[in-house]
Amino acid sequence: MVDVKQLTPLSYQLGEGPYWDETNQYLLFVDIMKGDVHRHYPDNLKQQTIHVEEGPTGDSVSFALPVEGKPSYLVVGLGRSLALVEWPLDAPDTLTVKAKAILHSVDQHSPTNRFNDGKCDPMGRIWAGTMAAETAPGVLAKHKAALYTLNTDLSIATGVDKISLSNGLAWNKEATTMYYIDSTDYAIYAFNYNAASGKIDNRRTVLDYKAASLGDDIPDGMTIDNNGNLWVANFYGHKVICIDPQVGKIIRQVSLPASNITSVCWGGTDYSTLYVTSSQVGISEDKVRTDKAQGGVFAVTGLGAQGAPPTNFKVDLSLLKSKIN
Ligand code: BGC
Ligand code: CA
């Protein structure tokens, strides 16, 4: 039986970036416009928060990815910069931190752009994309953003240019295909992925939202299960959809009590819990005040599917430390 539980009664403005920390068995997620990163321990429901101080290109925090071998180090998307922050395990429950290093800043041509979703590929590189400022969810200047790769030697490359609203990322377990979402294209793409070089090519469409009659749903965050099926968060859709990318068909839908579903990840000891984040942006103040599910974070169990442990950022620690002033 599929069961959907809100983690705590807390809700978030733009909950995003769920990520299961294998080392410490907690769920990380962010509240983008607030500049907060949260960690939630499902065993005792303890929750801790850091607020990241504004960086040189903005104050949004769009993802937080642990560094392999030093999980208290997180690489975050801070404004349109990639920054290193430290969050010790024994930190007080709330803490404000300043970035220890700014690794790169991008999109100088469009100063109000910000980073959005980011995730590590099977080799431990970070793929993170940007988006222009929005006037409402999905309403923004098109083709002013890009998807970037932060390599394990800390060099940066452009993976895909002329992106509008960079979102979900996933790789198949054979590490031959990368799936990617540019939200305002209302499509899920696949690319051939070369794990050794980190290069992608041969873009094709796996699912076209309009052709699949998904109405106004915006495709947002995404993960993949051990059978190679994609699980996609549908903003405005009250749901996560499961797609078999081989045939380009929706094979399951999971309804959620929140409207604006933003992202998904597998977690829990055996990676059979699907953690789901949501957003209050675009929902009336009244509704947000009276319905605590809007902007909630959920644990979905009983799906009969599982994911693989996520890959942390694999960077040489001495090289990373050399960037800290
Ligand atoms: C972005 C939001 C955007 C939403 C649309 C999210 O990833 O952070 O700003 O409104 O995608 O689905
Ligand atoms: Ca997202």
mmCIF file of C-alpha atoms and ligand atoms in Angstrom:
data_model
loop_
_atom_site.group_PDB
_atom_site.id
_atom_site.type_symbol
_atom_site.label_atom_id
_atom_site.label_comp_id
_atom_site.label_asym_id
_atom_site.label_seq_id
_atom_site.Cartn_x
_atom_site.Cartn_y
_atom_site.Cartn_z
ATOM 1 C CA MET A 1 0.000 0.000 0.000
ATOM 2 C CA VAL A 2 1.336 3.369 -0.997
ATOM 3 C CA ASP A 3 1.546 5.659 2.029
ATOM 4 C CA VAL A 4 2.231 9.416 1.926
ATOM 5 C CA LYS A 5 3.345 11.137 5.160
ATOM 6 C CA GLN A 6 4.397 14.730 5.697
ATOM 7 C CA LEU A 7 7.759 14.618 7.524
ATOM 8 C CA THR A 8 6.877 17.309 10.070
ATOM 9 C CA PRO A 9 4.114 19.934 10.255
ATOM 10 C CA LEU A 10 6.635 22.445 8.888
ATOM 11 C CA SER A 11 6.239 23.789 5.379
ATOM 12 C CA TYR A 12 8.555 25.757 3.128
ATOM 13 C CA GLN A 13 8.282 28.566 0.606
ATOM 14 C CA LEU A 14 10.244 26.832 -2.178
ATOM 15 C CA GLY A 15 11.262 23.432 -0.825
ATOM 16 C CA GLU A 16 13.676 21.789 -3.251
ATOM 17 C CA GLY A 17 16.759 19.652 -3.734
ATOM 18 C CA PRO A 18 16.013 16.584 -1.559
ATOM 19 C CA TYR A 19 19.172 14.523 -1.145
ATOM 20 C CA TRP A 20 19.769 11.466 1.041
ATOM 21 C CA ASP A 21 23.070 11.626 2.913
ATOM 22 C CA GLU A 22 24.260 8.024 2.988
ATOM 23 C CA THR A 23 26.984 8.631 5.607
ATOM 24 C CA ASN A 24 24.775 10.234 8.235
ATOM 25 C CA GLN A 25 21.368 8.884 7.169
ATOM 26 C CA TYR A 26 19.601 12.209 6.939
ATOM 27 C CA LEU A 27 17.622 13.998 4.283
ATOM 28 C CA LEU A 28 19.012 17.309 3.073
ATOM 29 C CA PHE A 29 16.763 19.786 1.305
ATOM 30 C CA VAL A 30 16.728 23.528 0.661
ATOM 31 C CA ASP A 31 14.277 26.417 0.801
ATOM 32 C CA ILE A 32 15.622 28.302 -2.217
ATOM 33 C CA MET A 33 14.509 31.905 -1.804
ATOM 34 C CA LYS A 34 15.033 31.831 1.973
ATOM 35 C CA GLY A 35 18.645 30.717 1.510
ATOM 36 C CA ASP A 36 18.187 27.847 3.978
ATOM 37 C CA VAL A 37 19.411 24.257 3.989
ATOM 38 C CA HIS A 38 17.615 21.777 6.249
ATOM 39 C CA ARG A 39 18.581 18.323 7.407
ATOM 40 C CA HIS A 40 16.003 15.903 8.720
ATOM 41 C CA TYR A 41 16.771 12.714 10.657
ATOM 42 C CA PRO A 42 13.832 10.340 10.020
ATOM 43 C CA ASP A 43 14.790 8.155 13.006
ATOM 44 C CA ASN A 44 14.048 10.779 15.649
ATOM 45 C CA LEU A 45 12.392 13.526 13.533
ATOM 46 C CA LYS A 46 15.160 15.902 14.581
ATOM 47 C CA GLN A 47 15.639 18.746 12.157
ATOM 48 C CA GLN A 48 18.420 21.307 11.826
ATOM 49 C CA THR A 49 18.791 24.370 9.608
ATOM 50 C CA ILE A 50 21.542 26.574 8.286
ATOM 51 C CA HIS A 51 20.994 29.925 6.680
ATOM 52 C CA VAL A 52 23.658 30.786 4.113
ATOM 53 C CA GLU A 53 24.629 34.463 3.985
ATOM 54 C CA GLU A 54 24.220 36.284 0.693
ATOM 55 C CA GLY A 55 27.094 35.637 -1.737
ATOM 56 C CA PRO A 56 28.565 37.841 -4.467
ATOM 57 C CA THR A 57 25.785 36.987 -6.966
ATOM 58 C CA GLY A 58 22.701 36.536 -4.813
ATOM 59 C CA ASP A 59 21.166 34.958 -1.741
ATOM 60 C CA SER A 60 19.184 31.998 -3.128
ATOM 61 C CA VAL A 61 20.372 28.482 -2.194
ATOM 62 C CA SER A 62 19.145 26.063 -4.824
ATOM 63 C CA PHE A 63 20.838 22.735 -3.956
ATOM 64 C CA ALA A 64 23.301 21.346 -1.417
ATOM 65 C CA LEU A 65 25.530 18.410 -2.357
ATOM 66 C CA PRO A 66 27.883 16.724 0.151
ATOM 67 C CA VAL A 67 31.562 16.317 -0.649
ATOM 68 C CA GLU A 68 32.760 12.692 -0.765
ATOM 69 C CA GLY A 69 34.925 11.922 2.274
ATOM 70 C CA LYS A 70 33.839 15.099 4.099
ATOM 71 C CA PRO A 71 30.042 15.250 4.249
ATOM 72 C CA SER A 72 30.079 18.347 6.477
ATOM 73 C CA TYR A 73 31.274 20.179 3.350
ATOM 74 C CA LEU A 74 28.462 21.061 0.964
ATOM 75 C CA VAL A 75 28.685 22.583 -2.488
ATOM 76 C CA VAL A 76 25.654 24.837 -2.893
ATOM 77 C CA GLY A 77 24.162 26.896 -5.694
ATOM 78 C CA LEU A 78 24.305 30.396 -4.138
ATOM 79 C CA GLY A 79 22.756 33.007 -6.415
ATOM 80 C CA ARG A 80 24.553 32.312 -9.705
ATOM 81 C CA SER A 81 27.668 31.059 -7.921
ATOM 82 C CA LEU A 82 28.833 27.625 -6.841
ATOM 83 C CA ALA A 83 29.998 27.939 -3.255
ATOM 84 C CA LEU A 84 31.456 25.759 -0.515
ATOM 85 C CA VAL A 85 29.868 25.849 2.922
ATOM 86 C CA GLU A 86 30.632 23.851 6.056
ATOM 87 C CA TRP A 87 27.943 22.422 8.316
ATOM 88 C CA PRO A 88 29.426 20.401 11.196
ATOM 89 C CA LEU A 89 27.440 17.453 12.537
ATOM 90 C CA ASP A 90 27.529 18.908 16.040
ATOM 91 C CA ALA A 91 26.223 22.331 14.957
ATOM 92 C CA PRO A 92 23.420 23.933 16.972
ATOM 93 C CA ASP A 93 19.938 23.383 15.545
ATOM 94 C CA THR A 94 19.981 26.736 13.766
ATOM 95 C CA LEU A 95 23.076 28.433 12.465
ATOM 96 C CA THR A 96 24.012 31.131 9.943
ATOM 97 C CA VAL A 97 27.071 30.350 7.830
ATOM 98 C CA LYS A 98 29.118 32.250 5.298
ATOM 99 C CA ALA A 99 30.477 30.552 2.195
ATOM 100 C CA LYS A 100 34.042 29.328 2.815
ATOM 101 C CA ALA A 101 34.849 29.697 -0.885
ATOM 102 C CA ILE A 102 33.214 30.829 -4.115
ATOM 103 C CA LEU A 103 34.218 28.198 -6.661
ATOM 104 C CA HIS A 104 32.714 29.797 -9.793
ATOM 105 C CA SER A 105 30.175 32.403 -10.864
ATOM 106 C CA VAL A 106 28.305 32.070 -14.162
ATOM 107 C CA ASP A 107 25.818 33.896 -16.409
ATOM 108 C CA GLN A 108 27.495 37.305 -16.045
ATOM 109 C CA HIS A 109 25.424 38.434 -19.070
ATOM 110 C CA SER A 110 22.230 37.994 -17.063
ATOM 111 C CA PRO A 111 22.918 39.183 -13.493
ATOM 112 C CA THR A 112 19.506 38.269 -12.073
ATOM 113 C CA ASN A 113 19.836 34.618 -13.137
ATOM 114 C CA ARG A 114 20.258 32.071 -10.359
ATOM 115 C CA PHE A 115 21.263 28.469 -10.032
ATOM 116 C CA ASN A 116 18.455 25.917 -9.798
ATOM 117 C CA ASP A 117 18.676 22.084 -9.568
ATOM 118 C CA GLY A 118 22.080 20.410 -9.261
ATOM 119 C CA LYS A 119 23.160 16.780 -8.927
ATOM 120 C CA CYS A 120 26.273 14.613 -9.223
ATOM 121 C CA ASP A 121 26.731 12.324 -12.204
ATOM 122 C CA PRO A 122 27.939 8.715 -11.736
ATOM 123 C CA MET A 123 31.563 9.930 -11.801
ATOM 124 C CA GLY A 124 30.968 12.521 -9.071
ATOM 125 C CA ARG A 125 30.960 15.675 -11.216
ATOM 126 C CA ILE A 126 28.307 18.266 -10.319
ATOM 127 C CA TRP A 127 25.802 19.164 -13.044
ATOM 128 C CA ALA A 128 23.892 22.329 -12.148
ATOM 129 C CA GLY A 129 21.800 24.621 -14.255
ATOM 130 C CA THR A 130 20.533 28.164 -14.063
ATOM 131 C CA MET A 131 17.345 30.080 -14.807
ATOM 132 C CA ALA A 132 16.271 33.699 -15.311
ATOM 133 C CA ALA A 133 14.277 35.516 -12.621
ATOM 134 C CA GLU A 134 10.590 34.529 -12.596
ATOM 135 C CA THR A 135 7.505 36.715 -12.285
ATOM 136 C CA ALA A 136 5.488 33.555 -11.482
ATOM 137 C CA PRO A 137 6.410 29.854 -11.551
ATOM 138 C CA GLY A 138 7.638 29.063 -15.062
ATOM 139 C CA VAL A 139 7.158 32.656 -16.286
ATOM 140 C CA LEU A 140 10.575 34.007 -17.248
ATOM 141 C CA ALA A 141 12.813 35.151 -20.115
ATOM 142 C CA LYS A 142 13.672 32.152 -22.270
ATOM 143 C CA HIS A 143 17.049 30.773 -23.377
ATOM 144 C CA LYS A 144 19.131 32.989 -21.078
ATOM 145 C CA ALA A 145 20.453 30.187 -18.891
ATOM 146 C CA ALA A 146 22.624 27.071 -19.181
ATOM 147 C CA LEU A 147 23.492 23.715 -17.679
ATOM 148 C CA TYR A 148 27.040 23.604 -16.276
ATOM 149 C CA THR A 149 29.408 20.847 -15.189
ATOM 150 C CA LEU A 150 31.692 21.365 -12.200
ATOM 151 C CA ASN A 151 34.422 18.805 -12.808
ATOM 152 C CA THR A 152 36.216 16.932 -10.043
ATOM 153 C CA ASP A 153 39.309 19.139 -10.693
ATOM 154 C CA LEU A 154 37.066 22.172 -10.007
ATOM 155 C CA SER A 155 37.123 23.333 -13.637
ATOM 156 C CA ILE A 156 33.747 24.317 -15.061
ATOM 157 C CA ALA A 157 32.274 23.584 -18.499
ATOM 158 C CA THR A 158 28.997 24.333 -20.256
ATOM 159 C CA GLY A 159 26.976 21.153 -20.848
ATOM 160 C CA VAL A 160 23.948 22.672 -22.627
ATOM 161 C CA ASP A 161 23.451 26.323 -23.536
ATOM 162 C CA LYS A 162 20.273 28.328 -24.301
ATOM 163 C CA ILE A 163 18.370 26.718 -21.450
ATOM 164 C CA SER A 164 15.333 28.469 -19.938
ATOM 165 C CA LEU A 165 14.591 26.821 -16.566
ATOM 166 C CA SER A 166 17.155 24.158 -15.765
ATOM 167 C CA ASN A 167 15.678 21.384 -13.669
ATOM 168 C CA GLY A 168 15.691 17.601 -13.031
ATOM 169 C CA LEU A 169 18.715 15.416 -13.765
ATOM 170 C CA ALA A 170 19.168 11.635 -13.679
ATOM 171 C CA TRP A 171 21.523 8.999 -15.099
ATOM 172 C CA ASN A 172 20.794 5.361 -15.895
ATOM 173 C CA LYS A 173 22.735 2.758 -13.924
ATOM 174 C CA GLU A 174 24.755 1.748 -16.983
ATOM 175 C CA ALA A 175 25.957 5.394 -17.031
ATOM 176 C CA THR A 176 25.221 5.710 -20.755
ATOM 177 C CA THR A 177 22.174 8.006 -20.723
ATOM 178 C CA MET A 178 21.505 11.316 -18.990
ATOM 179 C CA TYR A 179 17.918 12.506 -18.528
ATOM 180 C CA TYR A 180 17.282 16.220 -18.220
ATOM 181 C CA ILE A 181 14.401 18.668 -17.871
ATOM 182 C CA ASP A 182 14.230 22.244 -19.141
ATOM 183 C CA SER A 183 10.891 22.974 -17.433
ATOM 184 C CA THR A 184 9.369 25.516 -19.793
ATOM 185 C CA ASP A 185 9.912 23.169 -22.756
ATOM 186 C CA TYR A 186 7.373 20.908 -20.985
ATOM 187 C CA ALA A 187 9.518 17.964 -21.970
ATOM 188 C CA ILE A 188 11.870 15.366 -20.575
ATOM 189 C CA TYR A 189 14.981 14.833 -22.648
ATOM 190 C CA ALA A 190 17.525 12.028 -22.936
ATOM 191 C CA PHE A 191 21.127 12.473 -24.073
ATOM 192 C CA ASN A 192 23.858 9.965 -24.781
ATOM 193 C CA TYR A 193 26.230 10.361 -21.838
ATOM 194 C CA ASN A 194 29.935 9.591 -21.860
ATOM 195 C CA ALA A 195 30.955 8.897 -18.253
ATOM 196 C CA ALA A 196 34.693 9.181 -18.909
ATOM 197 C CA SER A 197 34.585 12.552 -20.674
ATOM 198 C CA GLY A 198 31.447 13.993 -19.063
ATOM 199 C CA LYS A 199 30.183 14.935 -22.528
ATOM 200 C CA ILE A 200 26.611 14.543 -23.732
ATOM 201 C CA ASP A 201 25.075 14.506 -27.219
ATOM 202 C CA ASN A 202 22.128 13.273 -29.296
ATOM 203 C CA ARG A 203 19.309 15.032 -27.434
ATOM 204 C CA ARG A 204 15.889 13.425 -27.924
ATOM 205 C CA THR A 205 12.494 13.783 -26.211
ATOM 206 C CA VAL A 206 11.392 11.029 -23.828
ATOM 207 C CA LEU A 207 8.043 12.585 -22.897
ATOM 208 C CA ASP A 208 6.234 15.655 -24.223
ATOM 209 C CA TYR A 209 3.942 16.929 -21.436
ATOM 210 C CA LYS A 210 1.419 18.581 -23.733
ATOM 211 C CA ALA A 211 1.145 15.501 -25.981
ATOM 212 C CA ALA A 212 0.735 13.373 -22.823
ATOM 213 C CA SER A 213 -2.242 15.579 -21.763
ATOM 214 C CA LEU A 214 -0.557 16.783 -18.585
ATOM 215 C CA GLY A 215 -2.309 20.159 -18.808
ATOM 216 C CA ASP A 216 -0.514 22.949 -16.936
ATOM 217 C CA ASP A 217 1.783 20.607 -14.992
ATOM 218 C CA ILE A 218 5.397 21.820 -15.096
ATOM 219 C CA PRO A 219 8.056 19.092 -15.086
ATOM 220 C CA ASP A 220 10.484 19.885 -12.259
ATOM 221 C CA GLY A 221 12.844 17.607 -10.258
ATOM 222 C CA MET A 222 13.493 13.999 -11.242
ATOM 223 C CA THR A 223 15.073 10.751 -10.074
ATOM 224 C CA ILE A 224 15.460 7.248 -11.489
ATOM 225 C CA ASP A 225 14.743 3.841 -9.932
ATOM 226 C CA ASN A 226 16.660 0.580 -10.177
ATOM 227 C CA ASN A 227 14.452 -0.562 -13.067
ATOM 228 C CA GLY A 228 15.443 2.498 -15.094
ATOM 229 C CA ASN A 229 12.079 4.269 -14.706
ATOM 230 C CA LEU A 230 11.963 8.033 -14.117
ATOM 231 C CA TRP A 231 10.048 9.655 -11.244
ATOM 232 C CA VAL A 232 9.210 13.273 -12.013
ATOM 233 C CA ALA A 233 7.822 16.026 -9.744
ATOM 234 C CA ASN A 234 4.933 17.882 -11.380
ATOM 235 C CA PHE A 235 4.655 21.517 -10.254
ATOM 236 C CA TYR A 236 0.951 22.554 -10.296
ATOM 237 C CA GLY A 237 0.121 18.852 -10.755
ATOM 238 C CA HIS A 238 -0.362 17.557 -7.163
ATOM 239 C CA LYS A 239 1.605 14.541 -8.272
ATOM 240 C CA VAL A 240 4.735 12.614 -9.116
ATOM 241 C CA ILE A 241 4.625 10.661 -12.344
ATOM 242 C CA CYS A 242 6.629 7.551 -13.176
ATOM 243 C CA ILE A 243 7.760 7.201 -16.777
ATOM 244 C CA ASP A 244 9.246 4.253 -18.616
ATOM 245 C CA PRO A 245 11.750 6.123 -20.795
ATOM 246 C CA GLN A 246 12.215 3.158 -23.146
ATOM 247 C CA VAL A 247 8.660 3.546 -24.430
ATOM 248 C CA GLY A 248 8.078 7.188 -23.424
ATOM 249 C CA LYS A 249 4.925 6.353 -21.449
ATOM 250 C CA ILE A 250 3.582 7.302 -18.023
ATOM 251 C CA ILE A 251 3.247 4.040 -16.120
ATOM 252 C CA ARG A 252 2.203 5.329 -12.670
ATOM 253 C CA GLN A 253 1.087 8.437 -10.855
ATOM 254 C CA VAL A 254 1.341 9.200 -7.147
ATOM 255 C CA SER A 255 -1.014 11.886 -5.798
ATOM 256 C CA LEU A 256 0.208 14.264 -3.124
ATOM 257 C CA PRO A 257 -1.659 16.661 -0.844
ATOM 258 C CA ALA A 258 0.509 19.587 -2.046
ATOM 259 C CA SER A 259 -0.108 21.246 -5.402
ATOM 260 C CA ASN A 260 3.352 22.417 -6.414
ATOM 261 C CA ILE A 261 5.596 19.358 -6.330
ATOM 262 C CA THR A 262 9.194 20.397 -6.919
ATOM 263 C CA SER A 263 11.534 17.435 -6.533
ATOM 264 C CA VAL A 264 12.041 13.819 -5.536
ATOM 265 C CA CYS A 265 14.841 11.551 -4.303
ATOM 266 C CA TRP A 266 15.190 8.016 -2.993
ATOM 267 C CA GLY A 267 16.306 7.601 0.593
ATOM 268 C CA GLY A 268 15.965 5.617 3.793
ATOM 269 C CA THR A 269 18.173 2.665 4.759
ATOM 270 C CA ASP A 270 17.215 0.651 1.655
ATOM 271 C CA TYR A 271 16.368 3.540 -0.702
ATOM 272 C CA SER A 272 12.724 2.508 -0.980
ATOM 273 C CA THR A 273 11.318 5.759 0.421
ATOM 274 C CA LEU A 274 10.623 8.474 -2.126
ATOM 275 C CA TYR A 275 11.168 11.881 -0.502
ATOM 276 C CA VAL A 276 9.172 14.658 -2.137
ATOM 277 C CA THR A 277 9.483 18.450 -1.735
ATOM 278 C CA SER A 278 6.925 21.116 -2.624
ATOM 279 C CA SER A 279 6.508 24.877 -2.963
ATOM 280 C CA GLN A 280 4.079 27.524 -1.754
ATOM 281 C CA VAL A 281 4.957 29.934 -4.556
ATOM 282 C CA GLY A 282 1.908 30.619 -6.724
ATOM 283 C CA ILE A 283 -0.563 29.573 -3.989
ATOM 284 C CA SER A 284 -2.771 32.170 -2.267
ATOM 285 C CA GLU A 285 -1.702 33.397 1.187
ATOM 286 C CA ASP A 286 -4.974 32.129 2.639
ATOM 287 C CA LYS A 287 -4.448 28.643 1.316
ATOM 288 C CA VAL A 288 -0.851 28.579 2.550
ATOM 289 C CA ARG A 289 -1.957 29.674 6.028
ATOM 290 C CA THR A 290 -4.704 27.119 6.365
ATOM 291 C CA ASP A 291 -3.251 24.136 4.496
ATOM 292 C CA LYS A 292 0.106 23.075 5.920
ATOM 293 C CA ALA A 293 0.565 20.461 3.189
ATOM 294 C CA GLN A 294 1.396 23.257 0.721
ATOM 295 C CA GLY A 295 5.174 23.541 0.825
ATOM 296 C CA GLY A 296 5.476 20.339 2.874
ATOM 297 C CA VAL A 297 8.103 17.630 2.524
ATOM 298 C CA PHE A 298 6.732 14.096 2.215
ATOM 299 C CA ALA A 299 7.943 10.520 2.579
ATOM 300 C CA VAL A 300 6.227 8.106 0.205
ATOM 301 C CA THR A 301 6.556 4.417 1.078
ATOM 302 C CA GLY A 302 5.062 1.204 -0.265
ATOM 303 C CA LEU A 303 5.858 2.007 -3.893
ATOM 304 C CA GLY A 304 7.579 -1.337 -4.481
ATOM 305 C CA ALA A 305 10.429 0.507 -6.187
ATOM 306 C CA GLN A 306 13.915 1.465 -5.048
ATOM 307 C CA GLY A 307 16.688 3.780 -6.066
ATOM 308 C CA ALA A 308 20.458 3.640 -5.753
ATOM 309 C CA PRO A 309 22.574 5.610 -3.254
ATOM 310 C CA PRO A 310 23.313 9.078 -4.624
ATOM 311 C CA THR A 311 26.811 10.083 -5.693
ATOM 312 C CA ASN A 312 28.547 12.796 -3.672
ATOM 313 C CA PHE A 313 30.862 15.389 -5.226
ATOM 314 C CA LYS A 314 34.199 13.622 -5.808
ATOM 315 C CA VAL A 315 36.803 16.317 -5.510
ATOM 316 C CA ASP A 316 40.373 16.195 -4.242
ATOM 317 C CA LEU A 317 39.999 17.533 -0.700
ATOM 318 C CA SER A 318 43.364 19.304 -0.657
ATOM 319 C CA LEU A 319 42.475 21.072 -3.925
ATOM 320 C CA LEU A 320 39.127 22.128 -2.459
ATOM 321 C CA LYS A 321 40.770 23.331 0.755
ATOM 322 C CA SER A 322 43.246 25.396 -1.281
ATOM 323 C CA LYS A 323 40.248 27.525 -2.412
ATOM 324 C CA ILE A 324 39.379 28.516 1.153
ATOM 325 C CA ASN A 325 40.776 31.902 2.203
HETATM 326 C C1 BGC B 1 12.274 26.383 -9.525
HETATM 327 C C2 BGC B 1 11.101 27.304 -9.355
HETATM 328 C C3 BGC B 1 10.154 27.116 -10.527
HETATM 329 C C4 BGC B 1 9.771 25.676 -10.636
HETATM 330 C C5 BGC B 1 8.873 25.393 -11.813
HETATM 331 C C6 BGC B 1 11.778 24.982 -9.654
HETATM 332 O O1 BGC B 1 12.857 24.106 -9.851
HETATM 333 O O2 BGC B 1 13.158 26.498 -8.419
HETATM 334 O O3 BGC B 1 11.549 28.631 -9.266
HETATM 335 O O4 BGC B 1 9.007 27.910 -10.361
HETATM 336 O O5 BGC B 1 10.933 24.888 -10.763
HETATM 337 O O6 BGC B 1 8.517 24.042 -11.830
HETATM 338 CA CA CA B 2 13.683 21.887 -9.291
#
